[in-house]
Coordinates of C-alpha atoms in Angstrom, one line a residue:
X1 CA -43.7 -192.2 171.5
X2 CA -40.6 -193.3 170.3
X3 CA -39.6 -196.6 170.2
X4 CA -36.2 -198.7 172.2
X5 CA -33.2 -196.6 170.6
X6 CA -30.3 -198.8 169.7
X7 CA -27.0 -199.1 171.5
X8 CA -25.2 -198.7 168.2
X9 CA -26.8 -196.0 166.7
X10 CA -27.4 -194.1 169.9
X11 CA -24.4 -194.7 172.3
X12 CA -25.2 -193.8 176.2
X13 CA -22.4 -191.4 175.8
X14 CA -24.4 -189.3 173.4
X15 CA -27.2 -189.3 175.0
X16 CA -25.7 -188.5 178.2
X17 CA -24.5 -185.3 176.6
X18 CA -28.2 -184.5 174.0
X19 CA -30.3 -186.1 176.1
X20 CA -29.7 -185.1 179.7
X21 CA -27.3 -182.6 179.0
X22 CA -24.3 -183.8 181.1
X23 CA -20.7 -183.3 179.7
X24 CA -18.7 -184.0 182.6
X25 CA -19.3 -188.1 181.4
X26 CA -20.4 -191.5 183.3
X27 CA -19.7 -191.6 187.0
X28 CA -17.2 -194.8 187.2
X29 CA -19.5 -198.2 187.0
X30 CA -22.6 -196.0 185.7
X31 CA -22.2 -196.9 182.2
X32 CA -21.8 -200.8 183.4
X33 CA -25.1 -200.6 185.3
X34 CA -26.6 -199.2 181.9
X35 CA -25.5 -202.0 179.7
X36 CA -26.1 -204.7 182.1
X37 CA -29.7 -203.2 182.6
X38 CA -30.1 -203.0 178.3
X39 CA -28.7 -207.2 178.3
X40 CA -31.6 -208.0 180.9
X41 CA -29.4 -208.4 183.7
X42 CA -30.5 -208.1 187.1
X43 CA -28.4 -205.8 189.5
X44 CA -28.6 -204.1 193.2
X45 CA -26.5 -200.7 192.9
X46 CA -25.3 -199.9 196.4
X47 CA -23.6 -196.2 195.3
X48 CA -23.5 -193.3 197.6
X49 CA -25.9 -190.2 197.7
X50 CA -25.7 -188.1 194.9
X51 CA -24.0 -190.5 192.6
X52 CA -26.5 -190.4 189.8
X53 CA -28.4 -193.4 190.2
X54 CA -31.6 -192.5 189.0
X55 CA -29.5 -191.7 185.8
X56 CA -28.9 -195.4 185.1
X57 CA -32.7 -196.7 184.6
X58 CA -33.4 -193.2 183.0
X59 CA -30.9 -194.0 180.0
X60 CA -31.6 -198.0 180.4
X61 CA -35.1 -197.4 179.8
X62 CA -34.9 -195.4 176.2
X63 CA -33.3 -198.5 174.9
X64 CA -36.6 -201.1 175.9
X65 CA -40.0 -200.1 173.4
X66 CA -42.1 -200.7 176.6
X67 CA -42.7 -199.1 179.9
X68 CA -40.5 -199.2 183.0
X69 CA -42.0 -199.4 186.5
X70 CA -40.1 -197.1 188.9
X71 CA -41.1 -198.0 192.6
X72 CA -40.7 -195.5 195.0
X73 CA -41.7 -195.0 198.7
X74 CA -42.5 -191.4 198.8
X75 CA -44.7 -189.0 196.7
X76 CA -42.2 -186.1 196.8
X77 CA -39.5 -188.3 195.4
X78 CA -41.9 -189.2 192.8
X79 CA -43.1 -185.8 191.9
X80 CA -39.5 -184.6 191.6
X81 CA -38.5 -187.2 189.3
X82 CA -41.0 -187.6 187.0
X83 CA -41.2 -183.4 186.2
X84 CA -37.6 -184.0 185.6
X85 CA -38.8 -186.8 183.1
X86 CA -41.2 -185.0 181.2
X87 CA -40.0 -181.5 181.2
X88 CA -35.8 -181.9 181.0
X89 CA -35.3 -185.3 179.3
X90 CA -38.5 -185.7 177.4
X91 CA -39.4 -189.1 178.8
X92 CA -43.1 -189.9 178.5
X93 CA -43.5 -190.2 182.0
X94 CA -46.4 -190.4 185.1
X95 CA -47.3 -191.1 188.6
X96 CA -50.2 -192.9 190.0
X97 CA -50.5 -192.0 193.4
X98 CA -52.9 -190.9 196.0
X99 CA -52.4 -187.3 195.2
X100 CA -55.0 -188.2 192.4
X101 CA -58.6 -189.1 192.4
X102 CA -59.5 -193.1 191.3
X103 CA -60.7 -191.6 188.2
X104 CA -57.3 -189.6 186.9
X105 CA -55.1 -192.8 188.0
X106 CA -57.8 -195.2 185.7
X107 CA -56.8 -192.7 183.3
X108 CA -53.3 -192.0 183.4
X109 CA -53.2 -196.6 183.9
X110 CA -55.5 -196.5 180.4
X111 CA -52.6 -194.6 179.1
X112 CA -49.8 -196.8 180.2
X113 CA -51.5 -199.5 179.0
X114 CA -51.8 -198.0 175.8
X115 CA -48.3 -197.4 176.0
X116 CA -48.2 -193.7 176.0
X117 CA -45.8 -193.8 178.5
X118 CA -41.7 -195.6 179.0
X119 CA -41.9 -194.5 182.6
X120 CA -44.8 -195.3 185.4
X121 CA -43.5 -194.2 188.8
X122 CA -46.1 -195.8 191.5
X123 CA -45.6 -196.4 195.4
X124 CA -45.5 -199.9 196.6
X125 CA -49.2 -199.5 198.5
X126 CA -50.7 -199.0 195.2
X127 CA -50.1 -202.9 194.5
X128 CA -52.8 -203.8 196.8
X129 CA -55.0 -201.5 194.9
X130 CA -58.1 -203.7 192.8
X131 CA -57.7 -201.0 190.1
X132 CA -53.5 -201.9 189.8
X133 CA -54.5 -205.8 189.5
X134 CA -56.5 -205.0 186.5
X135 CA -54.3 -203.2 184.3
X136 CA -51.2 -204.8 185.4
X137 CA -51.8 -207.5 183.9
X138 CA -52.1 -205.5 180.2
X139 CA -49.0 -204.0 180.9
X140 CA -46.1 -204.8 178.5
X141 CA -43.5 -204.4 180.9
X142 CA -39.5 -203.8 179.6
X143 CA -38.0 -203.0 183.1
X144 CA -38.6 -203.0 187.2
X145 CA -36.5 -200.2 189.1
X146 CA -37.2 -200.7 193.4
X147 CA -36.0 -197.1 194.0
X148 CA -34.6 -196.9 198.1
X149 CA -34.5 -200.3 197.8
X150 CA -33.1 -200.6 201.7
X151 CA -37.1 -200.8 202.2
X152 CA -37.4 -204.2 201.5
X153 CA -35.1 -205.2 204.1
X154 CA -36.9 -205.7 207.8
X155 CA -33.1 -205.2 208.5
X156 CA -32.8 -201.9 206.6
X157 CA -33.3 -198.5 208.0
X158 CA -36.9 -197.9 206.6
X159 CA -38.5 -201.4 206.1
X160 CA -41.8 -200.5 204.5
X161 CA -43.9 -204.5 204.7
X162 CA -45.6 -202.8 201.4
X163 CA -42.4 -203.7 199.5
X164 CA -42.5 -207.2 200.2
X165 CA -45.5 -206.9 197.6
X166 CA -43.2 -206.3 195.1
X167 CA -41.3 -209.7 195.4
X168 CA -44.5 -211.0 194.1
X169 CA -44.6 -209.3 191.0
X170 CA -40.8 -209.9 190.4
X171 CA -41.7 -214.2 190.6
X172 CA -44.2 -213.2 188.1
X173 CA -42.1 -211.8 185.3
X174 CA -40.1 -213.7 182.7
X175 CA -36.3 -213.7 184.2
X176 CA -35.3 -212.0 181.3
X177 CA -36.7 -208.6 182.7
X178 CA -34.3 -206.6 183.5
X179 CA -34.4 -205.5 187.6
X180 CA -32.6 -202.3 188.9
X181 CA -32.5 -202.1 192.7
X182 CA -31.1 -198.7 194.0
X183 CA -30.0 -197.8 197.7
X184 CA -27.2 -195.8 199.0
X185 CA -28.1 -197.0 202.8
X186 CA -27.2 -200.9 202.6
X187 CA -25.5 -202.4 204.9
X188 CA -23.8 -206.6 204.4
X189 CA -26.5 -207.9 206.4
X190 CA -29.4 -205.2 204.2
X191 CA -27.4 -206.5 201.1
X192 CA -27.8 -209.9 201.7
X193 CA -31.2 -209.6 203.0
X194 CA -32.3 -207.8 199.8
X195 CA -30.7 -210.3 197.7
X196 CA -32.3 -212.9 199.3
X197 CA -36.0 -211.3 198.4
X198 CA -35.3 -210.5 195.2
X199 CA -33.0 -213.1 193.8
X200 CA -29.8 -214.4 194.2
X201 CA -28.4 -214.5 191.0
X202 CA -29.1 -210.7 190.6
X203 CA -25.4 -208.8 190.5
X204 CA -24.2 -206.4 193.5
X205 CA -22.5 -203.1 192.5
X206 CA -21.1 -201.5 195.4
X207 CA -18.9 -198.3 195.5
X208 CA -17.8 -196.1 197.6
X209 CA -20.0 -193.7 200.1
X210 CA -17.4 -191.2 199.8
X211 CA -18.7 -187.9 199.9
X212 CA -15.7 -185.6 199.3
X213 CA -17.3 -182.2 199.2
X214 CA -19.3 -182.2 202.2
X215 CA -18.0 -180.7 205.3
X216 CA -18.8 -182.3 208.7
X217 CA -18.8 -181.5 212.1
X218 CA -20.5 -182.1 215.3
X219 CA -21.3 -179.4 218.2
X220 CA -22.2 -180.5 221.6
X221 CA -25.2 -177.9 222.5
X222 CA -26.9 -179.0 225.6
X223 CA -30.9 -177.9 225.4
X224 CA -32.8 -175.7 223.4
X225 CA -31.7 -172.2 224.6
X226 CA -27.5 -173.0 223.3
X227 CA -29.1 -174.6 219.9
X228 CA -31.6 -171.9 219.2
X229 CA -28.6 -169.6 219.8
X230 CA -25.9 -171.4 217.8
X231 CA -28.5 -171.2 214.8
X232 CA -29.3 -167.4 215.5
X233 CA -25.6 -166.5 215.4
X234 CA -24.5 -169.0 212.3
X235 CA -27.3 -169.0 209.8
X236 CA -27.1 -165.4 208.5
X237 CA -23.3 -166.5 207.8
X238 CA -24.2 -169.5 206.0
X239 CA -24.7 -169.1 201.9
X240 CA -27.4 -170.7 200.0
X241 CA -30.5 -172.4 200.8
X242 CA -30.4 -175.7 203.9
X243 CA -32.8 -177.9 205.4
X244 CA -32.7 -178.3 209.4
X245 CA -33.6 -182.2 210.5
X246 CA -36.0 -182.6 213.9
X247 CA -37.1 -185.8 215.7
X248 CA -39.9 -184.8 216.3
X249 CA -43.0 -182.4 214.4
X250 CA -43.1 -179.9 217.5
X251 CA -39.7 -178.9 217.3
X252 CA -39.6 -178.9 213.5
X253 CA -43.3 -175.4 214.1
X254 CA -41.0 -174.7 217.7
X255 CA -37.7 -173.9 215.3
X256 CA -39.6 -172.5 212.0
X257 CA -41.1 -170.0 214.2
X258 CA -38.1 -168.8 215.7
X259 CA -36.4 -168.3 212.5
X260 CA -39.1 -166.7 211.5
X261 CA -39.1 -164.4 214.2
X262 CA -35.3 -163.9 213.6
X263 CA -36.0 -162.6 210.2
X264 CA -34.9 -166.0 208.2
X265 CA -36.9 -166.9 205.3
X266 CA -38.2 -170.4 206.7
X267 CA -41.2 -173.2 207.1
X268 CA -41.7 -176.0 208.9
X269 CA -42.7 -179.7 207.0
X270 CA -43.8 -183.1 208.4
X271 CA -46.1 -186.1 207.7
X272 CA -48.9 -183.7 209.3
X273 CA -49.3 -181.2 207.3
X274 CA -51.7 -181.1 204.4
X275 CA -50.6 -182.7 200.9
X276 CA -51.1 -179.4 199.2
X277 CA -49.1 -177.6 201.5
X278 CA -45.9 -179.7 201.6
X279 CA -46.1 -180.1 197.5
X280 CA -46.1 -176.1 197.8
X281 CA -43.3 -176.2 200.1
X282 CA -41.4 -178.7 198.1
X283 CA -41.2 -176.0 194.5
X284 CA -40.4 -173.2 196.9
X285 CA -37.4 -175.1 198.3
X286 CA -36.4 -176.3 194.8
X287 CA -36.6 -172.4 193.1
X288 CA -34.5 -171.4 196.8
X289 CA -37.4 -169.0 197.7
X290 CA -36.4 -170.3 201.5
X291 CA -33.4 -169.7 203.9
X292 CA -34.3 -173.1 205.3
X293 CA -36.9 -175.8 205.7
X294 CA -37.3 -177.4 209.3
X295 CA -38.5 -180.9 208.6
X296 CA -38.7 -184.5 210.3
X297 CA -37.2 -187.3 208.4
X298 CA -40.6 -186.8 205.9
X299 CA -38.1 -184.7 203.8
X300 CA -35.2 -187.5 204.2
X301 CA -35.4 -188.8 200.9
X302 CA -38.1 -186.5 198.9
X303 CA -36.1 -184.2 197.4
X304 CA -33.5 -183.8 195.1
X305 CA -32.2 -180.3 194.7
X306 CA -28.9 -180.4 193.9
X307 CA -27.3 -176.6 195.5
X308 CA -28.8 -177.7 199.4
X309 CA -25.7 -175.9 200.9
X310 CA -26.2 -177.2 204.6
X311 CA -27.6 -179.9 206.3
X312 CA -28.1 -179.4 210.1
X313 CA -29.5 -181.6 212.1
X314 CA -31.1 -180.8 215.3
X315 CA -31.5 -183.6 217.2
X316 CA -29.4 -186.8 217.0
X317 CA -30.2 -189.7 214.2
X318 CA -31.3 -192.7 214.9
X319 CA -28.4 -194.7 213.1
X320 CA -25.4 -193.7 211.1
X321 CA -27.9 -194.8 208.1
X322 CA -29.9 -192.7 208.9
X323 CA -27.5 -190.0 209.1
X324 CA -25.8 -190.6 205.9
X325 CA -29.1 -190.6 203.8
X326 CA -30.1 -187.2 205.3
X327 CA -27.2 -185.2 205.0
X328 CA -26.6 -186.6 201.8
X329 CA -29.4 -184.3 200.6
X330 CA -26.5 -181.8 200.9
X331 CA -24.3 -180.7 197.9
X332 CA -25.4 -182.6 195.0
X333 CA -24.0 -180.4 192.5
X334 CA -20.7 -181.3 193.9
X335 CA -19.7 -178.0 195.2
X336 CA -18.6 -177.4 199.2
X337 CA -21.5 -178.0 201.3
X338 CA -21.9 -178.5 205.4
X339 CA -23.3 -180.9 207.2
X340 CA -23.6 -180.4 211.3
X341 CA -25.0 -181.9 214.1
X342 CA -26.2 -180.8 217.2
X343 CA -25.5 -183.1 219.9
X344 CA -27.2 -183.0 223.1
X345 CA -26.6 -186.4 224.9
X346 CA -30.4 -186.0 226.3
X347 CA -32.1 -186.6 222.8
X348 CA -31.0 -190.2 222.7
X349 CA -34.1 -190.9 225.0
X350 CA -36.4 -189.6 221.7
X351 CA -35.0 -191.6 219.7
X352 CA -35.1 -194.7 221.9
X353 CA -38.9 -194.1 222.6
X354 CA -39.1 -194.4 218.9
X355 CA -37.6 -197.6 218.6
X356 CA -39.0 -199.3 221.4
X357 CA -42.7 -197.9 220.1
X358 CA -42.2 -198.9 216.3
X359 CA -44.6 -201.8 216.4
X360 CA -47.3 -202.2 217.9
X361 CA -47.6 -204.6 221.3
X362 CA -48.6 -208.2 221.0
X363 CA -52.2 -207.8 222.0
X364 CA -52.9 -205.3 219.2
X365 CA -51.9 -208.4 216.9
X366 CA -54.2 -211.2 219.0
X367 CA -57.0 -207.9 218.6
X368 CA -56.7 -207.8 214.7
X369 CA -56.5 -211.7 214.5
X370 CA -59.6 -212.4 216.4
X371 CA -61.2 -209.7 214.3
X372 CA -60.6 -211.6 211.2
X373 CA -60.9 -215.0 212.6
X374 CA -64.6 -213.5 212.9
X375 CA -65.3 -212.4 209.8
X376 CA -65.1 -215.4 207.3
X377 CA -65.6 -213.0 204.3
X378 CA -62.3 -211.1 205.1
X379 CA -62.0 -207.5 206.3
X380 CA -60.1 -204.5 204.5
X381 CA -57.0 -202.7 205.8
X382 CA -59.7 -199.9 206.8
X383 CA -62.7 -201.7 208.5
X384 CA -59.7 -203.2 210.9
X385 CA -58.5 -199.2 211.6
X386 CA -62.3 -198.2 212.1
X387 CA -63.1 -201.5 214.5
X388 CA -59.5 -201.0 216.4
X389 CA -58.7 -197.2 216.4
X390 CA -55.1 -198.3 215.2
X391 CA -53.3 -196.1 213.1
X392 CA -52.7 -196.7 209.5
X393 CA -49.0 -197.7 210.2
X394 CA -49.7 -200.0 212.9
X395 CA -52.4 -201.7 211.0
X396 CA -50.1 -202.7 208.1
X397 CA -47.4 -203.5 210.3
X398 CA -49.7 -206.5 212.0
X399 CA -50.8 -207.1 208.7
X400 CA -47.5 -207.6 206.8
X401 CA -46.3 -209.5 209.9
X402 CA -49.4 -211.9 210.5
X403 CA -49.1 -212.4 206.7
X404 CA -45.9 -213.5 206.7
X405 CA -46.2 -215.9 209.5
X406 CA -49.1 -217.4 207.7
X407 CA -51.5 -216.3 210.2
X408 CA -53.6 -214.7 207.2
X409 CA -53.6 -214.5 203.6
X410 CA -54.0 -211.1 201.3
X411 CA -56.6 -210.9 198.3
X412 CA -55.9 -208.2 196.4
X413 CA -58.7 -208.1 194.3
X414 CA -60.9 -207.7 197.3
X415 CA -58.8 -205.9 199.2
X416 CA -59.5 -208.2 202.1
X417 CA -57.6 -210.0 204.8
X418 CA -58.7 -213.5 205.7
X419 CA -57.6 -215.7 208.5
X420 CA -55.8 -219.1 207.4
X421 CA -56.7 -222.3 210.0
X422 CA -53.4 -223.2 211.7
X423 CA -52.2 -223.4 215.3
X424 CA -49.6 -221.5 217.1
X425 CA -48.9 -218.2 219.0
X426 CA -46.9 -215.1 216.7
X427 CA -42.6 -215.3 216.8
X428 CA -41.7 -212.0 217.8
X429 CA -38.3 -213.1 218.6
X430 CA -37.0 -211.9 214.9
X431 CA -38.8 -208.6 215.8
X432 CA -37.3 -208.0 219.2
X433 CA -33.6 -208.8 217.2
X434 CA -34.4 -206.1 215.0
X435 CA -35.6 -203.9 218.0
X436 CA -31.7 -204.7 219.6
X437 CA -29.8 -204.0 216.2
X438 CA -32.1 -200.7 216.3
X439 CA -30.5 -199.8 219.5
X440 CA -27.3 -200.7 218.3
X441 CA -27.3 -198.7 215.6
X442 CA -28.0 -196.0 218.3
X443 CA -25.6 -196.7 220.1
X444 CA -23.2 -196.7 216.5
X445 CA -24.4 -192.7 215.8
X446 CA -23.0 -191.9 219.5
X447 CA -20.1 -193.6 218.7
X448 CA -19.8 -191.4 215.9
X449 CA -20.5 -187.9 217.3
X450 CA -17.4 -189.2 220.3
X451 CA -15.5 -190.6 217.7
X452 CA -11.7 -188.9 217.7
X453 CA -11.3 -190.3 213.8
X454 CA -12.1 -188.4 210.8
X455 CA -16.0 -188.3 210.4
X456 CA -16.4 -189.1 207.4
X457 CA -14.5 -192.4 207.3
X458 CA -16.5 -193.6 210.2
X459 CA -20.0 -193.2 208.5
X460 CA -18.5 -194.9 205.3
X461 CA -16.7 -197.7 207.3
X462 CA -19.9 -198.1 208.9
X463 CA -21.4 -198.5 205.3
X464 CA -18.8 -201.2 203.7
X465 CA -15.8 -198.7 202.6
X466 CA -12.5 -200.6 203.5
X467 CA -11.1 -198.0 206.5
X468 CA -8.1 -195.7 206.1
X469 CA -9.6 -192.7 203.5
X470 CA -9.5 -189.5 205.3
X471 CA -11.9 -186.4 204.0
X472 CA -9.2 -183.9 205.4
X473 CA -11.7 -181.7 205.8
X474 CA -14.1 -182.3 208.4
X475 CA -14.5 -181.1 211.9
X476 CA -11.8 -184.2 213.4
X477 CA -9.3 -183.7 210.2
X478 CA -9.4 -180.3 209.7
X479 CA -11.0 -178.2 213.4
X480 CA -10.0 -175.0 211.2
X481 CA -12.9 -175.2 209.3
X482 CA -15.3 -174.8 212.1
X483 CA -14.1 -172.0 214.6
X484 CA -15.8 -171.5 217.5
X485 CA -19.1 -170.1 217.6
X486 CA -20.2 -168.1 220.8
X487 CA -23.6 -166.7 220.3
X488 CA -24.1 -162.5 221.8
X489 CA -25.6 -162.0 224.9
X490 CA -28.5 -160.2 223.0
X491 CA -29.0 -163.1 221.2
X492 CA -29.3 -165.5 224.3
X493 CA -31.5 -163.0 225.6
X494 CA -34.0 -163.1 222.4
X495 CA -33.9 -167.0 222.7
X496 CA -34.3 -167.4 227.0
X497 CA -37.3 -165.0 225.8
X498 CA -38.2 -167.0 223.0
X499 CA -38.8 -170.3 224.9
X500 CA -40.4 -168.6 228.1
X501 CA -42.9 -166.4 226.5
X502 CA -42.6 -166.1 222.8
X503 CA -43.4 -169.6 221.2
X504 CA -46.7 -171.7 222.3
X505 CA -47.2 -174.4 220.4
X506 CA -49.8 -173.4 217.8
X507 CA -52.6 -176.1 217.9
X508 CA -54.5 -176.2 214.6
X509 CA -58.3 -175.2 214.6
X510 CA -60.0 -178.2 213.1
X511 CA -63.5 -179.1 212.9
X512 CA -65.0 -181.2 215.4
X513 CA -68.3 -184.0 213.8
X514 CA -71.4 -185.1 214.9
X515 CA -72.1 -188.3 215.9
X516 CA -73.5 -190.1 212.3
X517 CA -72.5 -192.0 209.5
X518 CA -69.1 -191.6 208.3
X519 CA -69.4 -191.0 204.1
X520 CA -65.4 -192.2 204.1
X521 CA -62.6 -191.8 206.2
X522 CA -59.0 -190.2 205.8
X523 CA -56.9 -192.1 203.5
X524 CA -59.9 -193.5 201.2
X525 CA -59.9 -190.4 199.4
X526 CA -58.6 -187.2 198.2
X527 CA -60.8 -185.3 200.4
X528 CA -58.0 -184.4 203.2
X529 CA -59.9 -183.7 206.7
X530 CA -63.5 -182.5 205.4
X531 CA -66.2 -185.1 203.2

């Protein structure tokens, strides 16, 4: 493997154009980030969708003789990244994930260890992993990258308590490591909050969330039968390949179906289906062998094919945020791509069940607490889910909260959670003030869909812009764009016929076990639903 190139001898410029085959040059402030990153400078890069900030740590990192560790929140993302890597930009790169056994990611770690590799993209979880805290410590580490790095933040849109973790490691590290924190989703009071976990004197770069080729608009569709119909009578028309958003999983199988019915090349994908399937899901939406994928947010961030002509989403967002980072999946070649909602003032209610359901009630905490307050030798994330019957989300949720009010303490060589001797009941006053901005921010993505202002300022307002820059194109600036669409009576008639007798929702055939001894559990292992 090659060693750290030189700036002199190997400008970014040129490798911009031999190395990743870009001529069109640096984005503005890209080649800033680059240089800052090669002088071991530590910088949040707050850039909108699309802007090319994976570039920055990709070029960064062929100037450092040692590995750079990319951490990212979702497999797909990872997967998509590091084939680009390996394949396009000849980067020595690899993944340790749980989409491999214990044995391949001992052997891909032996690897990085032995410095076969300049990039190691790993999810945050894998930090608690006994395996990780042996061969971290043999790393010779150039670089940190916290990819989505709104995740960090209990203020951002998609706090994962897994990335606190990572603070940790960062105290660790000389401070002349270099530290590259990407969002596009960051908000003043996310910004400050990410600062404020991993460091202050790390440098804000912050430019516009601009997104000048994509077309938006809103339509107010009141109930399945006008939504199914505006789809059925505007898809056909629409070029290229899209991806349709859902709130929930049902009516991500409810609207595949119906496509598919309609003669539209389309699938369904969520947090439910089977690893294998979604990865096969995944490379046929990247070679565009679908019309459109129906997904929940699980797709939000875990792909990045650049010629996604249309971003529809069927059911309202929970926050501008969120908005913004799922449409942004649209048009990342640069080329004219649409972006529409479908508003039916009724959905709010999903959304709001959501929030008010994101963690779990306080006697869930005082459950797991006792729990551990019993068991002296510590217990493991999974002996709590077995005892409680919690989910896996839930169960780090009180974790990462009761650890960070000192009511327990982590040991990640054991894996174990022990209880720490003090007095006092749980705060959850900081998490009810994050369960009010959540409504908030509910309220804010109504605000936008009533809005009589150009669309596009009002998301980017919302994100920091200054106000005043009009897309003149969306569906406030420019209601040519988007002429009225009134579906055919036969094809209100195949939809009314549709939802009374033609879609039941399909419930999987799984096997049911005996009463015995469980050999392990889901999530322990690559085994999926069978051992």
């Amino acid at each position: 493997m090659e060693t750290g190139l030189t700036w002199q001898s190997y400008p970014p410029e040129k490798l911009l154009v031999e190395r990743f085959h870009i001529s069109t040059g640096f984005h503005p402030g890209q080649r800033d980030i680059i240089e800052q990153l090669v002088h071991g400078k530590r910088i949040l890069a707050i850039q909108r969708t699309a802007w090319g900030k994976s570039l920055c740590y990709q070029i960064a990192s062929l100037y450092y003789p040692h590995l750079t560790i990319v951490f990212s929140p979702l497999k797909a993302l990872m997967r998509d990244q590091c084939q680009r890597c390996n394949t396009v930009y000849a980067i020595p790169s690899a993944i340790v994930s749980s989409d491999f056994s214990e044995e391949e990611n001992q052997a891909t770690m032996e690897q990085v260890v032995a410095g076969n590799f300049k990039l190691l993209f790993i999810a945050p979880e894998r930090l608690d992993n006994a395996g990780w805290q042996k061969y971290v410590i043999r790393m010779r580490i150039s670089m940190i990258v916290i990819d989505e790095a709104h995740c960090i933040s209990t203020w951002g849109h998609d706090f994962r308590p897994h990335y606190r973790r990572i603070v940790r490691l960062l105290s660790a590290l000389p401070k002349n490591v270099p530290i590259l924190a990407l969002t596009a989703t960051a908000n003043k009071r996310v910004e400050q909050d990410v600062l404020q976990q991993i460091g202050e004197v790390t440098q804000v770069v912050r430019g516009t969330m601009q997104r000048p080729n994509l077309h938006l608009n809103v339509e107010t569709l009141i109930g399945d039968q006008e939504k199914l119909s505006y789809l059925a009578e505007i898809l056909p028309y629409y070029p290229g390949t899209g991806i349709i958003y859902t709130a929930t999983k049902s009516s991500a199988e409810m609207l595949a179906t119906f496509l598919i019915q309609r003669g539209i090349n389309a699938d369904y994908y969520h947090a439910g289906r089977e690893d294998t399937v979604r990865q096969d899901i995944e490379q046929k939406l990247m070679s565009n062998q679908y019309k459109v994928v129906c997904s929940t947010n699980a797709l939000g961030m875990g792909i990045d094919k650049p010629d996604v002509r249309f971003v529809i989403h069927y059911h309202i967002p929970v926050s501008p945020i969120h908005y913004y980072q799922e449409m942004g999946r649209a048009g990342r070649d640069r080329k004219v791509s649409w972006c529409i909602l479908l508003y039916d003032p009724t959905d709010v209610t999903i959304q709001e069940y959501f929030i008010r359901n994101e963690r779990p009630e306080g006697k869930y905490y005082d459950v797991v607490l006792s729990l551990l307050r019993m068991n002296a030798q510590g217990l493991r994330e999974s002996n709590l889910m077995l005892t409680t019957g919690l989910s896996q989300k839930a169960t780090r949720t009180i974790l990462a909260d009761l650890e960070e009010q000192r009511f327990i303490e982590h040991n990640p060589k054991s894996r174990t959670y022990t209880a720490i001797s003090r007095l006092g009941q749980m705060d959850f006053s900081a998490y009810d003030e994050v369960r009010l901005q959540k409504l908030q921010e509910l309220s804010n993505i109504q605000n936008y869909v009533q809005c009589d202002t150009c669309y596009m300022e009002y998301l980017t307002t919302y994100l920091g812009d200054e106000p005043g820059s009009h897309c003149r194109q969306c569906g406030r600036c420019r209601k040519t764009n988007f002429p009225p669409v009134t579906p055919s009576r036969r094809i209100q008639g195949t939809v009314a016929y549709f939802l009374e007798e033609g879609f039941l929702p399909r419930i999987e055939k799984r096997p049911e076990h005996e009463a015995g001894w469980s050999l392990s559990f889901h999530g322990n292992s690559r085994t999926g639903r069978l051992v």
